Tab-separated table of C-alpha atoms and ligand atoms in Angstrom:
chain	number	residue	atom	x	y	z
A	1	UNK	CA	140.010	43.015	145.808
A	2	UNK	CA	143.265	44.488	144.431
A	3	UNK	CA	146.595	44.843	146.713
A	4	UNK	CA	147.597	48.178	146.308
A	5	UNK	CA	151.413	49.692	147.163
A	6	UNK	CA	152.188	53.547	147.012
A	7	UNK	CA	155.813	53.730	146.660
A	8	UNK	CA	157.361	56.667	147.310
A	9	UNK	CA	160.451	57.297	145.549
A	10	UNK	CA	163.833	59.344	144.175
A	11	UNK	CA	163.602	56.732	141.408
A	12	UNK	CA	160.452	55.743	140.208
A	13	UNK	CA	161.247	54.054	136.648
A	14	UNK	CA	163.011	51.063	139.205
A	15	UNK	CA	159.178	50.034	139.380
A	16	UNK	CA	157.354	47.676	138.454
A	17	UNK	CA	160.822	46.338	137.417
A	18	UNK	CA	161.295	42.477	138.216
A	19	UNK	CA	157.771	42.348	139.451
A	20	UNK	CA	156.336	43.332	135.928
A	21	UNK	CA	157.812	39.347	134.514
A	22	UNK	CA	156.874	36.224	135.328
A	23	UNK	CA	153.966	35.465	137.820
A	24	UNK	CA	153.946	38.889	139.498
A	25	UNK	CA	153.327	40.622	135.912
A	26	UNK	CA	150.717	38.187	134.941
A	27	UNK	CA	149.450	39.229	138.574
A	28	UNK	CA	149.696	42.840	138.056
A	29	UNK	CA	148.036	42.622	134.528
A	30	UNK	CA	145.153	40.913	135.921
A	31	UNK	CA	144.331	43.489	138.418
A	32	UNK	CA	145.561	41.106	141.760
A	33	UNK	CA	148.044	43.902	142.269
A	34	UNK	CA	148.441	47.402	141.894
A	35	UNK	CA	150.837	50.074	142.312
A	36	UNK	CA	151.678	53.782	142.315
A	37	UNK	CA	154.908	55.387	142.634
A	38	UNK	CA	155.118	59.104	144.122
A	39	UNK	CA	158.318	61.110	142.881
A	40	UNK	CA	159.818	62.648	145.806
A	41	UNK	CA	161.887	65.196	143.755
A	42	UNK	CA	158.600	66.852	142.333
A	43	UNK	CA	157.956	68.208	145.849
A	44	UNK	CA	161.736	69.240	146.504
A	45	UNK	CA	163.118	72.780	147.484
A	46	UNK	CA	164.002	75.625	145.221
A	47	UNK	CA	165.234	75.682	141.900
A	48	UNK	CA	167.296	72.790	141.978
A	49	UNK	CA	164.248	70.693	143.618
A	50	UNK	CA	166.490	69.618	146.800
A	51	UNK	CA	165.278	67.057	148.899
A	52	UNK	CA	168.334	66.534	151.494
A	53	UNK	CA	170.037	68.190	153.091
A	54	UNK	CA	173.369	68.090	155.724
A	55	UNK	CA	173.168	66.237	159.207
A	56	UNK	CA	172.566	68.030	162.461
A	57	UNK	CA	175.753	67.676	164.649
A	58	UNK	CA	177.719	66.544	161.120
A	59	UNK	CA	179.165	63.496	160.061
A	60	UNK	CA	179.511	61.956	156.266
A	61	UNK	CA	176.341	62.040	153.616
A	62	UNK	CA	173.106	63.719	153.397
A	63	UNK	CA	169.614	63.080	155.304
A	64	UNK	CA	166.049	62.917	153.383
A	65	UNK	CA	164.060	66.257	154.642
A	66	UNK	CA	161.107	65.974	156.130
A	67	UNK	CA	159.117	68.861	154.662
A	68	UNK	CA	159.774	67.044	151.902
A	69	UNK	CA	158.926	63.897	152.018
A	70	UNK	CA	155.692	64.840	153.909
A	71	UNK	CA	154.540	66.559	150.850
A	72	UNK	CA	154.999	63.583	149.189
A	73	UNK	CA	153.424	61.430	151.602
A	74	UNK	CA	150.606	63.699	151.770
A	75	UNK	CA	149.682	64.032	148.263
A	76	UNK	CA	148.727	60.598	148.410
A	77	UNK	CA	145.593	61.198	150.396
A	78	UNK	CA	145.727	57.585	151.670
A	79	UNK	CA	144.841	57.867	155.103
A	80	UNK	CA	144.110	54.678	156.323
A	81	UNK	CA	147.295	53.140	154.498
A	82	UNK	CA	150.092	51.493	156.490
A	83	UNK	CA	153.300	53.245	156.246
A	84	UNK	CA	156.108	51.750	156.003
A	85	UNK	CA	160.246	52.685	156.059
A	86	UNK	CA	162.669	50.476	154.129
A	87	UNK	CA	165.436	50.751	156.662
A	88	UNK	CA	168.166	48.630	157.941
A	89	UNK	CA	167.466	49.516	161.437
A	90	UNK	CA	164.177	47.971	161.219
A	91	UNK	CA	162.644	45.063	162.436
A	92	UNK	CA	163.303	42.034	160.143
A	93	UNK	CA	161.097	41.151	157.189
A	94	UNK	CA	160.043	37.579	157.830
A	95	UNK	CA	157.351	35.155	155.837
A	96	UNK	CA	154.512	36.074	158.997
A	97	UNK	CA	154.982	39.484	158.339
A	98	UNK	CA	154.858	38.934	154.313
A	99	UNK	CA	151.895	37.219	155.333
A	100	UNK	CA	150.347	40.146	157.477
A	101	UNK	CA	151.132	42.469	154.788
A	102	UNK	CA	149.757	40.810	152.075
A	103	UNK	CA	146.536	40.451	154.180
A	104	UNK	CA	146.491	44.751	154.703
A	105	UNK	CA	144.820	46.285	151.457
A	106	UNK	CA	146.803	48.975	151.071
A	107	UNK	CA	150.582	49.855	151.969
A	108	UNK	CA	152.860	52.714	151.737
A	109	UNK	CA	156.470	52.383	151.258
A	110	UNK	CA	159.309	54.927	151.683
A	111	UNK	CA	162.599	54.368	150.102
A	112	UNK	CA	165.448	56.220	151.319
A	113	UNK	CA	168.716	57.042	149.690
A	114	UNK	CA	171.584	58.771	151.176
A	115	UNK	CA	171.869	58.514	154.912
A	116	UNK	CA	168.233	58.194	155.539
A	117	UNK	CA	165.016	59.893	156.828
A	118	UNK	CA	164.989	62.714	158.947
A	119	UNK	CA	163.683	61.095	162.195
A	120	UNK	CA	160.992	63.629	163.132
A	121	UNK	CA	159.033	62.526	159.955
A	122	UNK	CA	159.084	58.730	161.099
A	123	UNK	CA	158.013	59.982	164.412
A	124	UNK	CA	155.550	62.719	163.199
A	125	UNK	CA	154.043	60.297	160.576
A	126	UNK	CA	154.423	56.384	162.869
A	127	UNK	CA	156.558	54.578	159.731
A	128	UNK	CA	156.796	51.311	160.962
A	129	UNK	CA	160.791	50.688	160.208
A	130	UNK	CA	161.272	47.056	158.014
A	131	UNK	CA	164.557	45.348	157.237
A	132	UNK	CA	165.323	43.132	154.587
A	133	UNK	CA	168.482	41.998	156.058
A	134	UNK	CA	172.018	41.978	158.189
A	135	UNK	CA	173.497	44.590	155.281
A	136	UNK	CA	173.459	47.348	153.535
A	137	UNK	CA	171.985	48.888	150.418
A	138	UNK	CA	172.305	51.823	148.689
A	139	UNK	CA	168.660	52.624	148.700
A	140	UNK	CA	165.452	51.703	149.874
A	141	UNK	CA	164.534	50.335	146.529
A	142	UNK	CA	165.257	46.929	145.826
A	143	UNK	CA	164.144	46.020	149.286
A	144	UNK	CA	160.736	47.532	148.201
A	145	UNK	CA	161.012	45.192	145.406
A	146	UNK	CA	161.761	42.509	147.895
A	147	UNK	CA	159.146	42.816	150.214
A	148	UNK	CA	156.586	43.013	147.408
A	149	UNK	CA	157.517	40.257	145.890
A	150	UNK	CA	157.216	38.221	149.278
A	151	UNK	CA	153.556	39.447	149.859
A	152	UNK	CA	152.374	39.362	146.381
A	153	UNK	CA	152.956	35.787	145.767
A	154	UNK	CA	150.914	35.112	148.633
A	155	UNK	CA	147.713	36.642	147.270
A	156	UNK	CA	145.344	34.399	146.182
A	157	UNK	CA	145.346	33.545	142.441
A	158	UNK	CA	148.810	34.354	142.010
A	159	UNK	CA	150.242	30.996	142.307
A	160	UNK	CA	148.688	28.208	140.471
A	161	UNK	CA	149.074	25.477	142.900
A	162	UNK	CA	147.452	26.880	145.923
A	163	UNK	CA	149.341	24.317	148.178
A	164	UNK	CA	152.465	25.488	148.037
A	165	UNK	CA	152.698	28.653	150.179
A	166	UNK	CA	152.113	25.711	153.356
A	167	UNK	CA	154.945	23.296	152.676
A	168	UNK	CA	157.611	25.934	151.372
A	169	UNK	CA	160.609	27.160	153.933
A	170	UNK	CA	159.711	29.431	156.942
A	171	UNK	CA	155.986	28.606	156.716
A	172	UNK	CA	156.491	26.015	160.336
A	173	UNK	CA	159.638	27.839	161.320
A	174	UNK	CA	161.515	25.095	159.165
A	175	UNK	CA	163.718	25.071	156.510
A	176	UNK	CA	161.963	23.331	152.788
A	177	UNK	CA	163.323	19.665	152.374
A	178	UNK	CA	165.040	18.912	149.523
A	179	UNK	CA	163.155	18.258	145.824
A	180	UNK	CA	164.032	15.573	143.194
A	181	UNK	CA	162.748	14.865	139.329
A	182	UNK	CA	163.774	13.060	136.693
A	183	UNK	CA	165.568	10.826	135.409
A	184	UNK	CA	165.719	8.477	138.515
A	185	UNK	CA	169.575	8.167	137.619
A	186	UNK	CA	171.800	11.111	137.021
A	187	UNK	CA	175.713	10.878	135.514
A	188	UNK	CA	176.817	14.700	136.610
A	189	UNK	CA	179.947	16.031	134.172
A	190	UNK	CA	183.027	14.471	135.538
A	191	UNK	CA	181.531	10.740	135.600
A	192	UNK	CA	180.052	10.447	139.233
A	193	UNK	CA	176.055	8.865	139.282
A	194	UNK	CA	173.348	10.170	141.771
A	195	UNK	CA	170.252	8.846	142.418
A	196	UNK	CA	167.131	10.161	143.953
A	197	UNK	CA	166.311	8.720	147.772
A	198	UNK	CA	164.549	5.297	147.239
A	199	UNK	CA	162.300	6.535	149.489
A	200	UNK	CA	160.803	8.827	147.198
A	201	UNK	CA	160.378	6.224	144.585
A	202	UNK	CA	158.716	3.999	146.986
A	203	UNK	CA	155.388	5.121	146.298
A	204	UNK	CA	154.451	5.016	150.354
A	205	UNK	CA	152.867	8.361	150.669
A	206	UNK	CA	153.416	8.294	154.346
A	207	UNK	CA	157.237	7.177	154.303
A	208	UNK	CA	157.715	9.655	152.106
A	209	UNK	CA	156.068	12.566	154.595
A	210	UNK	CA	158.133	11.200	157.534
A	211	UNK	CA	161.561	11.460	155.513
A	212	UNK	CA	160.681	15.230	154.169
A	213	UNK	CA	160.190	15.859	157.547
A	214	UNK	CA	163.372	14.499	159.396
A	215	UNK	CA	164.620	16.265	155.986
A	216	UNK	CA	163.171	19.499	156.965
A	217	UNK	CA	164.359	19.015	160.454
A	218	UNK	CA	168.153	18.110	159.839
A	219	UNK	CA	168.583	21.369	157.800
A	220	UNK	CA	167.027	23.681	160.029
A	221	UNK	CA	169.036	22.274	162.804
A	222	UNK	CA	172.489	22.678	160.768
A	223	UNK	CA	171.676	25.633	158.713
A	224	UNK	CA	169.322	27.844	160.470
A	225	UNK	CA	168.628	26.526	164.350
A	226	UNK	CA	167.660	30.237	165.232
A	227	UNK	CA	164.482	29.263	163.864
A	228	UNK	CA	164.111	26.515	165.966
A	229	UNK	CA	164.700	28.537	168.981
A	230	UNK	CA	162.284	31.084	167.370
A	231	UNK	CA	159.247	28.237	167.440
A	232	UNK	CA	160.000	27.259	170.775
A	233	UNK	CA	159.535	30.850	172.128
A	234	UNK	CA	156.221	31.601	170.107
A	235	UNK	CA	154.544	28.386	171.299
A	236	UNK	CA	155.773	29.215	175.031
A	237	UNK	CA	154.334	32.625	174.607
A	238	UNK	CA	151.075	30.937	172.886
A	239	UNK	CA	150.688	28.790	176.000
A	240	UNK	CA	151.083	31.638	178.716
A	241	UNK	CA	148.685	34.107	177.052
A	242	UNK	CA	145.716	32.454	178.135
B	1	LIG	N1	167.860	50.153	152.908
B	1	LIG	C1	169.197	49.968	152.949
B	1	LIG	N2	169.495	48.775	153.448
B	1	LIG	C2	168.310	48.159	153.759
B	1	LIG	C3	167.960	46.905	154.311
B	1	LIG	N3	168.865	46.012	154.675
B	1	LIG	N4	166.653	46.637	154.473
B	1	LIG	C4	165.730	47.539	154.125
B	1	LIG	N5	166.000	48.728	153.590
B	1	LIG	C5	167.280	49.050	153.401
């Protein structure tokens, strides 16, 4: 079964973009993926095609109308789709919801420019708001982009070893521990000489899982121990819903 996005759009030749290389364009050429974009201008107002428009009660920039972007949405004809708004008010984009969306056949995308959507059509139409991120961009775009890329390599057949999606970062709420090849023995540019962990050269398959491990666990407890906090309220949550 294919994946399929509907993307809808002020600038449609930003798409495929970085998803037509590498394994996402072998992907897409092989039918795992597929994609449409909608231009939004082709179902602006008047001569000049407008499709914003300025805010009620004022204030800098322009807001998306929504006459016109439910035209757009509309022509699609893709009823049972989920819809989705690229927004920096939304709720963040993490690797379970990747995983949720990769698992939903069909998804709709909005991208916004300017100062964003009018709200009535994310009421009037139930866009489920996503966020990339703590910042701003100047479109809806690249965090499209983003979020496609995060689902797609999790269909299956898109990555060759099907392992790897289980030990990567996020996937247990931990941070990936660190990765070592050759040669053993490494003299960087000004002189100094690393070596990889003996550990790993030990051959002792399960000394070699506890260290990645305590690894995995020092760096999400200096880098990122929100996501520590995070596990400890799902499983508390798993416990009391039965
Ligand atoms: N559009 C602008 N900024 C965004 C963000 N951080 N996430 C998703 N869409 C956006």
């Amino acid at each position: 079964m294919t994946w399929h996005v509907n993307i809808l759009t002020l600038f449609p030749d930003m798409f495929p973009g970085c998803l037509g290389q590498s394994l996402s364009g072998k992907a897409l050429e092989k039918g795992i993926w597929s994609f449409k974009t909608v231009n939004i201008r082709d179902f602006g107002e008047g001569v000049h095609k407008s499709v914003d428009d300025t805010p009620y009660g004022g204030g800098a920039g322009m807001v998306m109308r929504a006459d016109v972007i439910e035209k757009a949405l509309l022509s699609l004809d893709a009823p049972g789709s989920r819809k989705i708004y690229l927004s920096p008010r939304g709720k963040p984009l993490t690797q379970k919801l990747a995983q949720e969306l990769s698992e939903t056949p069909e998804i709709t995308l909005l991208c916004g420019r300017y100062e964003g959507v009018d709200q009535r059509l994310l009421d009037a139409h139930d866009l489920e708001e996503i966020s990339i991120g703590d910042y701003v961009l100047s479109g809806g775009e690249p965090a499209a982009l983003i979020l496609m890329d995060a689902c797609i390599r999790l269909l299956p057949g898109v990555l060759g070893n099907m392992e790897t999606p289980v030990e990567e970062s996020f996937t247990e709420n931990r941070l990936e521990y660190p990765h070592y090849t050759r040669p053993a023995k490494w003299t960087a540019a000004d002189g100094k000489t690393w070596e990889v962990p003996a550990v790993l050269q030990s051959g002792d398959h399960a000394k070699i899982k506890a260290w990645r491990a305590e690894q995995s666990e020092n760096i999400t407890k200096a880098r990122r121990p929100d996501l520590l906090t995070t596990e400890a309220t799902e499983k508390k949550k798993r416990n009391t819903e039965y």
